[in-house]
XYZ file of N, CA and C in Angstrom:
351
model
N -59.670 -5.182 -74.037
C -60.382 -3.957 -73.775
C -61.868 -4.164 -74.067
N -62.707 -3.820 -73.137
C -64.146 -3.914 -73.344
C -64.612 -2.776 -74.231
N -65.539 -3.106 -75.110
C -66.090 -2.073 -75.984
C -67.261 -1.408 -75.281
N -67.162 -0.088 -75.109
C -68.216 0.693 -74.473
C -69.035 1.337 -75.584
N -70.365 1.271 -75.454
C -71.222 1.840 -76.488
C -72.079 2.968 -75.939
N -72.496 3.829 -76.845
C -73.406 4.931 -76.558
C -74.801 4.422 -76.883
N -75.633 4.269 -75.870
C -76.938 3.622 -76.021
C -77.984 4.436 -76.773
N -78.115 5.754 -76.525
C -79.186 6.499 -77.209
C -79.048 6.453 -78.735
N -80.172 6.564 -79.408
C -80.171 6.596 -80.873
C -79.602 7.916 -81.379
N -78.812 7.802 -82.423
C -78.280 8.976 -83.108
C -78.940 9.031 -84.481
N -79.478 10.202 -84.814
C -80.080 10.408 -86.129
C -78.975 10.622 -87.150
N -79.065 9.898 -88.246
C -78.085 9.977 -89.329
C -78.781 10.467 -90.591
N -78.210 11.445 -91.232
C -78.620 11.888 -92.563
C -77.401 11.674 -93.448
N -77.515 10.727 -94.366
C -76.342 10.323 -95.139
C -76.628 10.421 -96.636
N -75.707 11.054 -97.339
C -75.759 11.101 -98.801
C -74.731 10.099 -99.316
N -75.209 9.143 -100.089
C -74.349 8.146 -100.719
C -74.177 8.548 -102.186
N -72.936 8.733 -102.620
C -72.633 9.107 -104.003
C -71.968 7.916 -104.686
N -72.439 7.619 -105.903
C -71.976 6.442 -106.636
C -71.341 6.834 -107.965
N -70.557 5.911 -108.507
C -69.949 6.067 -109.824
C -70.978 5.978 -110.947
N -71.981 5.140 -110.778
C -72.822 4.735 -111.900
C -74.315 5.040 -111.754
N -74.700 5.798 -110.737
C -76.123 6.098 -110.556
C -76.279 7.365 -109.725
N -77.523 7.810 -109.600
C -77.779 9.027 -108.840
C -77.558 8.785 -107.349
N -77.381 9.865 -106.635
C -77.149 9.793 -105.192
C -78.376 9.249 -104.467
N -78.125 8.590 -103.357
C -79.177 8.193 -102.421
C -79.017 9.053 -101.176
N -80.117 9.555 -100.664
C -80.107 10.303 -99.407
C -80.986 9.537 -98.435
N -80.398 9.074 -97.359
C -81.124 8.264 -96.389
C -81.055 8.887 -95.002
N -82.167 8.791 -94.295
C -82.246 9.227 -92.900
C -82.610 8.006 -92.070
N -81.848 7.768 -91.023
C -82.079 6.586 -90.195
C -81.477 6.820 -88.820
N -81.767 5.914 -87.900
C -81.212 5.978 -86.552
C -80.354 4.748 -86.296
N -79.269 4.955 -85.589
C -78.439 3.864 -85.086
C -78.217 4.103 -83.602
N -78.254 3.027 -82.844
C -77.977 3.088 -81.408
C -76.839 2.118 -81.102
N -76.391 2.128 -79.877
C -75.303 1.244 -79.436
C -74.048 1.425 -80.287
N -73.689 2.670 -80.489
C -72.507 3.008 -81.277
C -71.286 2.971 -80.357
N -70.214 2.295 -80.791
C -69.012 2.292 -79.953
C -68.486 3.716 -79.792
N -68.025 4.042 -78.599
C -67.610 5.430 -78.355
C -66.154 5.695 -78.725
N -65.325 4.659 -78.744
C -63.893 4.850 -78.977
C -63.582 5.023 -80.458
N -62.660 5.939 -80.753
C -62.320 6.258 -82.135
C -61.717 5.081 -82.887
N -61.183 4.099 -82.184
C -60.596 2.940 -82.862
C -61.642 2.124 -83.618
N -62.919 2.363 -83.360
C -64.002 1.640 -84.031
C -64.617 2.441 -85.175
N -63.959 3.504 -85.597
C -64.508 4.358 -86.658
C -64.799 3.569 -87.934
N -63.853 2.777 -88.406
C -64.052 2.016 -89.646
C -65.216 1.040 -89.508
N -65.291 0.364 -88.386
C -66.380 -0.586 -88.142
C -67.737 0.125 -88.136
N -67.796 1.276 -87.507
C -69.022 2.075 -87.432
C -69.487 2.502 -88.825
N -68.581 3.015 -89.643
C -68.935 3.468 -90.989
C -69.309 2.268 -91.863
N -68.564 1.174 -91.763
C -68.882 -0.045 -92.524
C -70.280 -0.543 -92.165
N -70.587 -0.581 -90.882
C -71.914 -1.009 -90.418
C -73.002 -0.109 -91.005
N -72.741 1.185 -91.016
C -73.685 2.149 -91.566
C -73.963 1.842 -93.041
N -72.919 1.591 -93.803
C -73.059 1.305 -95.234
C -73.808 -0.006 -95.450
N -73.370 -1.049 -94.780
C -73.949 -2.371 -95.010
C -75.395 -2.477 -94.543
N -75.745 -1.796 -93.459
C -77.118 -1.866 -92.946
C -78.099 -0.997 -93.731
N -77.601 -0.075 -94.528
C -78.509 0.807 -95.265
C -78.570 0.445 -96.748
N -77.464 0.574 -97.459
C -77.512 0.303 -98.897
C -77.079 -1.115 -99.249
N -76.377 -1.791 -98.357
C -75.947 -3.160 -98.613
C -74.667 -3.227 -99.435
N -74.043 -4.384 -99.388
C -72.740 -4.563 -100.029
C -72.817 -4.472 -101.554
N -73.841 -5.045 -102.161
C -73.972 -5.024 -103.627
C -74.105 -3.589 -104.140
N -74.997 -2.808 -103.529
C -75.172 -1.407 -103.933
C -73.898 -0.596 -103.709
N -73.126 -0.968 -102.706
C -71.928 -0.207 -102.333
C -70.724 -0.500 -103.222
N -70.870 -1.401 -104.181
C -69.732 -1.745 -105.043
C -69.204 -0.549 -105.837
N -70.067 0.410 -106.146
C -69.635 1.595 -106.904
C -69.695 2.866 -106.056
N -69.627 2.713 -104.753
C -69.673 3.852 -103.836
C -68.437 4.734 -104.007
N -68.663 6.035 -104.199
C -67.564 7.005 -104.350
C -67.327 7.786 -103.069
N -68.441 8.157 -102.419
C -68.324 9.065 -101.276
C -69.564 8.937 -100.411
N -69.380 9.138 -99.113
C -70.526 9.325 -98.231
C -70.317 10.623 -97.454
N -71.414 11.328 -97.272
C -71.426 12.563 -96.482
C -72.423 12.352 -95.363
N -71.969 12.521 -94.123
C -72.765 12.163 -92.952
C -73.084 13.392 -92.115
N -74.357 13.543 -91.789
C -74.813 14.533 -90.818
C -75.396 13.791 -89.629
N -75.074 14.219 -88.421
C -75.507 13.523 -87.208
C -76.195 14.478 -86.248
N -77.193 13.956 -85.537
C -77.819 14.717 -84.455
C -78.355 13.732 -83.423
N -78.529 14.248 -82.211
C -78.995 13.404 -81.116
C -79.619 14.289 -80.046
N -80.639 13.763 -79.376
C -81.263 14.510 -78.277
C -80.284 14.719 -77.129
N -79.375 13.776 -76.962
C -78.321 13.891 -75.946
C -77.225 14.785 -76.521
N -77.221 16.036 -76.166
C -76.310 17.011 -76.778
C -74.829 16.679 -76.577
N -74.504 15.975 -75.497
C -73.103 15.641 -75.235
C -72.560 14.561 -76.171
N -73.392 14.039 -77.060
C -72.906 13.010 -77.976
C -71.744 13.537 -78.827
N -71.672 14.847 -79.031
C -70.588 15.427 -79.839
C -69.226 15.292 -79.158
N -69.218 14.957 -77.877
C -67.960 14.781 -77.146
C -67.406 13.361 -77.264
N -68.187 12.447 -77.845
C -67.724 11.069 -77.994
C -66.550 11.028 -78.969
N -65.479 10.305 -78.634
C -64.313 10.256 -79.521
C -64.649 9.828 -80.952
N -65.522 8.853 -81.115
C -65.849 8.381 -82.466
C -66.602 9.448 -83.256
N -67.460 10.202 -82.601
C -68.215 11.271 -83.263
C -67.277 12.424 -83.617
N -66.330 12.712 -82.738
C -65.326 13.740 -83.038
C -64.546 13.386 -84.304
N -64.219 12.100 -84.464
C -63.491 11.653 -85.657
C -64.306 11.922 -86.919
N -65.603 11.626 -86.865
C -66.475 11.886 -88.017
C -66.520 13.382 -88.303
N -66.697 14.190 -87.262
C -66.767 15.644 -87.438
C -65.435 16.230 -87.905
N -64.305 15.642 -87.467
C -62.986 16.105 -87.921
C -62.846 15.993 -89.441
N -63.556 15.027 -90.021
C -63.532 14.811 -91.475
C -64.682 15.539 -92.165
N -65.391 16.366 -91.426
C -66.600 17.025 -91.941
C -67.621 16.004 -92.431
N -67.584 14.809 -91.848
C -68.541 13.761 -92.188
C -68.348 13.161 -93.567
N -67.189 13.341 -94.177
C -66.969 12.889 -95.555
C -65.940 11.755 -95.610
N -66.316 10.728 -96.376
C -65.447 9.576 -96.605
C -65.411 9.329 -98.110
N -64.200 9.268 -98.678
C -64.007 9.141 -100.124
C -63.503 7.740 -100.452
N -64.125 7.112 -101.461
C -63.814 5.723 -101.765
C -63.191 5.494 -103.137
N -62.928 6.554 -103.913
C -62.202 6.353 -105.158
C -60.801 5.875 -104.788
N -60.262 4.905 -105.537
C -58.958 4.336 -105.169
C -57.862 5.371 -104.930
N -57.838 6.450 -105.706
C -56.778 7.454 -105.546
C -57.125 8.524 -104.506
N -58.260 8.408 -103.839
C -58.679 9.380 -102.828
C -58.709 8.793 -101.412
N -58.592 7.489 -101.311
C -58.712 6.809 -100.014
C -57.516 7.088 -99.118
N -57.785 7.064 -97.815
C -56.694 7.065 -96.841
C -56.837 5.798 -96.007
N -56.132 5.712 -94.911
C -56.148 4.488 -94.104
C -57.545 4.114 -93.627
N -58.342 5.092 -93.220
C -59.657 4.760 -92.662
C -60.580 4.191 -93.737
N -60.577 4.772 -94.936
C -61.404 4.217 -96.014
C -60.939 2.810 -96.383
N -59.627 2.595 -96.394
C -59.117 1.251 -96.677
C -59.558 0.254 -95.613
N -59.603 0.676 -94.363
C -60.096 -0.204 -93.297
C -61.589 -0.474 -93.460
N -62.353 0.528 -93.877
C -63.802 0.368 -94.057
C -64.095 -0.692 -95.112
N -63.385 -0.662 -96.228
C -63.696 -1.569 -97.335
C -63.019 -2.937 -97.212
N -62.056 -3.051 -96.326
C -61.291 -4.289 -96.185
C -62.212 -5.492 -95.964
N -62.016 -6.532 -96.780
C -62.776 -7.769 -96.632
C -64.209 -7.686 -97.134
N -64.549 -6.607 -97.848
C -65.904 -6.440 -98.386
C -65.810 -6.127 -99.878
N -66.965 -5.944 -100.504
C -67.018 -5.509 -101.900
C -67.308 -4.014 -102.003
N -67.315 -3.331 -100.866
C -67.564 -1.890 -100.870
C -66.519 -1.206 -101.752
N -66.986 -0.413 -102.711
C -66.143 0.359 -103.635
C -65.229 -0.510 -104.496
N -65.557 -1.784 -104.641
C -64.706 -2.679 -105.430
C -64.748 -2.362 -106.921
N -65.804 -1.685 -107.385
C -65.930 -1.322 -108.800
C -65.811 0.184 -109.034
N -65.454 0.917 -107.997
C -65.358 2.376 -108.087
C -64.104 2.778 -108.856
N -64.274 3.733 -109.763
C -63.149 4.247 -110.552
C -62.428 5.354 -109.795
N -61.185 5.604 -110.196
C -60.427 6.714 -109.618
C -61.062 8.031 -110.020
N -60.822 9.062 -109.200
C -61.372 10.391 -109.459
C -60.643 11.035 -110.599
């Protein structure tokens, strides 16, 4: 299956919450986002690694994502619908994770030092 991407930039406002330090609030743009929901974990992992990096993400507890785009139809993209279905929230405490968070951290150090809630 070919991966189809959404070319326009999407504005991201993300709050990163950690176990051991104050929250970071970052605003940035990402383009060429895969449109299919099967790439949700990859999209969120990319967001984390490109902004705060793997070392900073070792104690990541939660991310809260706000999205906007000049192309109003971006909300119809399957991957964006998945983010909105979760209210833009991803929880990384070991006892709060579900399958998608486990896929996000798989093979990385993301949330490797995070304590349970």
